[in-house]
């Protein structure tokens, strides 16, 4: 039985426009339709409207659902009025789940995920349990607030649909016929195949599609926008459980590969290219690396023995051990023997054996030792299957992997960011000579850099870039230590000069005239050391895993209030407009030169904008106007935050409003929450319709994080619950998300007074059209 379903994007405040459109479609030749499913936020007033057909809402964060609300079947779906239903999971709940919903005389399987859901949190636990069950086939609809990461490979390049890795992970497991999410533009992908899950015993036959829907607008605006502004889409769908085998076997000509692979999760344009750590990793790979690093800070990489024809191996062995299957985020390599068999068939493999637990490894059985040896030789002990790097070695006689415990030294490629070399003295060195040898080696390193520079007026004494510091172990009897250089380049130059290899080795005593080298014994070795770890409290980490050090600047000498208009310290050329209770001003050291604006009360107050009823209403109006200005002037979202806590020189309430690129809200929220946890406090999302002033304490940090369709999520931390918030916390969030370390402190972004005046005047002119 084929159902006629309507899909709708973010409704926002345009509820009447939606009702008019639904009523018109119900009476059209295409109608009547069986049900409507909406993604994205909607006004809380939607419950006052009568819908012409059953309407199911995925995002109800702005709607207050009373405990006494009717519960529809199945359990967990809330009935808001006669034809309006919430999929949020119940009153005051925002959980992901999957339901079998009665529609049009049959059942349809629908999965719904609340905004900003994360795969490892409690809010997705129930959904994850159901879609990971070995008997789970897939669902008809998946409704989310965000697009899945990787789907942009199947969509037009100008759509700007980077997406969330968590949503991609859910989509990978849920295997929906149609995945629906809100966006600023309408788009739909070609059909694509679904991958087998590691928890399932079968390969899915049905295909998937992704559809992004624009926000609901009036009929006139919709005509002006054309197809790109399409907010409603009709589909005819036979429920998955009722599809005939012949229909499942049909494969359209434009069928695409699954977008939920490491290859599709690749880093997008606009990132810093090059050689920075983790910059080329997909989010899936970076998460796996972070998970490994959390279990063990550092471990020596295992050395794969050089595979040669002369290697002594028992000629009775016909089995190879392949490792790395766990790196495939889709679980395809662990679940599908045929994929491995196809990849290694060219080498003569006859059978693939896996452990019952579908672990990280498998065994390749060959007919003869010679075939296995040739496979190992031709691959040189490593290969790539389905985009995943795998390693190979001989299995031992019992069919288990051959142990390889010998540690290897880091190469320059391994230590691309390290400015540190490891040295080892000969075993026969006397304990009384260790300190002297270590210091001689340090001096030799500095002399090498000075010689390479070739300028007699510049030495390590007056040039920090040439200085080398000796870092010994706590036990001075140890025959090894570390040399810390000013940069990786300086360490590399020294290593190449002293060992004739950028990867290191034995010290070559070529210049015996150098007193430092003549003092050293034979058999001294130099190699790369891993990058020295900093104190975690001073390290910020970007969304891509790039780390930078928190900056510190001298305290400002001014003692009077910077923001009081009567103060001598108030720099009035930064003011852009003055209103009844507040004024707008560009800050010193703006994070966005043209659009970073402060909302500041005219009267000195330190209560915070959320606690001060005299200014709160005007502050809300100004924030909304600034949000509209950022969107229409630059096509940007707005990140709003306020740190309302006493500082050393006193505090004058001010709210920071910073334009940021569209679609960064998800990363910004995740980064903000993680950084808060590292500092010892938890930011909580506010969903209550109570006055927010009733929720705040004596000091707080508050943020409004942009979401889809011009909406935003509110987060709050009360300082009376625990530790204080770092002074530059809001800017550090921006620095991490935008990969711009200098943004972390305003003093690193200070402009000349001439530029400050220029940008202030430019903002004043552009904002004049939006003045309340």
PDB file of C-alpha atoms in Angstrom, residues 309 314-320 347-348 366-378 394:
ATOM      1  CA  UNK A 309      62.431 -13.124   0.430  1.00  0.00           C
ATOM      2  CA  UNK A 314      58.348 -21.666   8.755  1.00  0.00           C
ATOM      3  CA  UNK A 315      57.557 -22.936   5.246  1.00  0.00           C
ATOM      4  CA  UNK A 316      54.539 -24.813   6.588  1.00  0.00           C
ATOM      5  CA  UNK A 317      52.752 -21.509   7.224  1.00  0.00           C
ATOM      6  CA  UNK A 318      49.999 -20.669   4.746  1.00  0.00           C
ATOM      7  CA  UNK A 319      48.066 -18.051   6.758  1.00  0.00           C
ATOM      8  CA  UNK A 320      48.464 -14.296   7.027  1.00  0.00           C
ATOM      9  CA  UNK A 347      46.941 -12.839  -4.417  1.00  0.00           C
ATOM     10  CA  UNK A 348      45.386 -16.311  -4.320  1.00  0.00           C
ATOM     11  CA  UNK A 366      46.220 -19.549   1.123  1.00  0.00           C
ATOM     12  CA  UNK A 367      46.716 -22.899  -0.641  1.00  0.00           C
ATOM     13  CA  UNK A 368      50.480 -22.702  -0.278  1.00  0.00           C
ATOM     14  CA  UNK A 369      53.238 -20.957   1.643  1.00  0.00           C
ATOM     15  CA  UNK A 370      54.555 -19.497  -1.615  1.00  0.00           C
ATOM     16  CA  UNK A 371      51.267 -17.718  -2.409  1.00  0.00           C
ATOM     17  CA  UNK A 372      51.093 -16.253   1.098  1.00  0.00           C
ATOM     18  CA  UNK A 373      54.726 -15.125   0.905  1.00  0.00           C
ATOM     19  CA  UNK A 374      54.151 -13.409  -2.473  1.00  0.00           C
ATOM     20  CA  UNK A 375      51.103 -11.588  -1.078  1.00  0.00           C
ATOM     21  CA  UNK A 376      53.155 -10.291   1.842  1.00  0.00           C
ATOM     22  CA  UNK A 377      56.000  -9.293  -0.473  1.00  0.00           C
ATOM     23  CA  UNK A 378      53.806  -7.507  -3.021  1.00  0.00           C
ATOM     24  CA  UNK A 394      52.429 -13.975   9.254  1.00  0.00           C
TER      25      UNK A 394
END
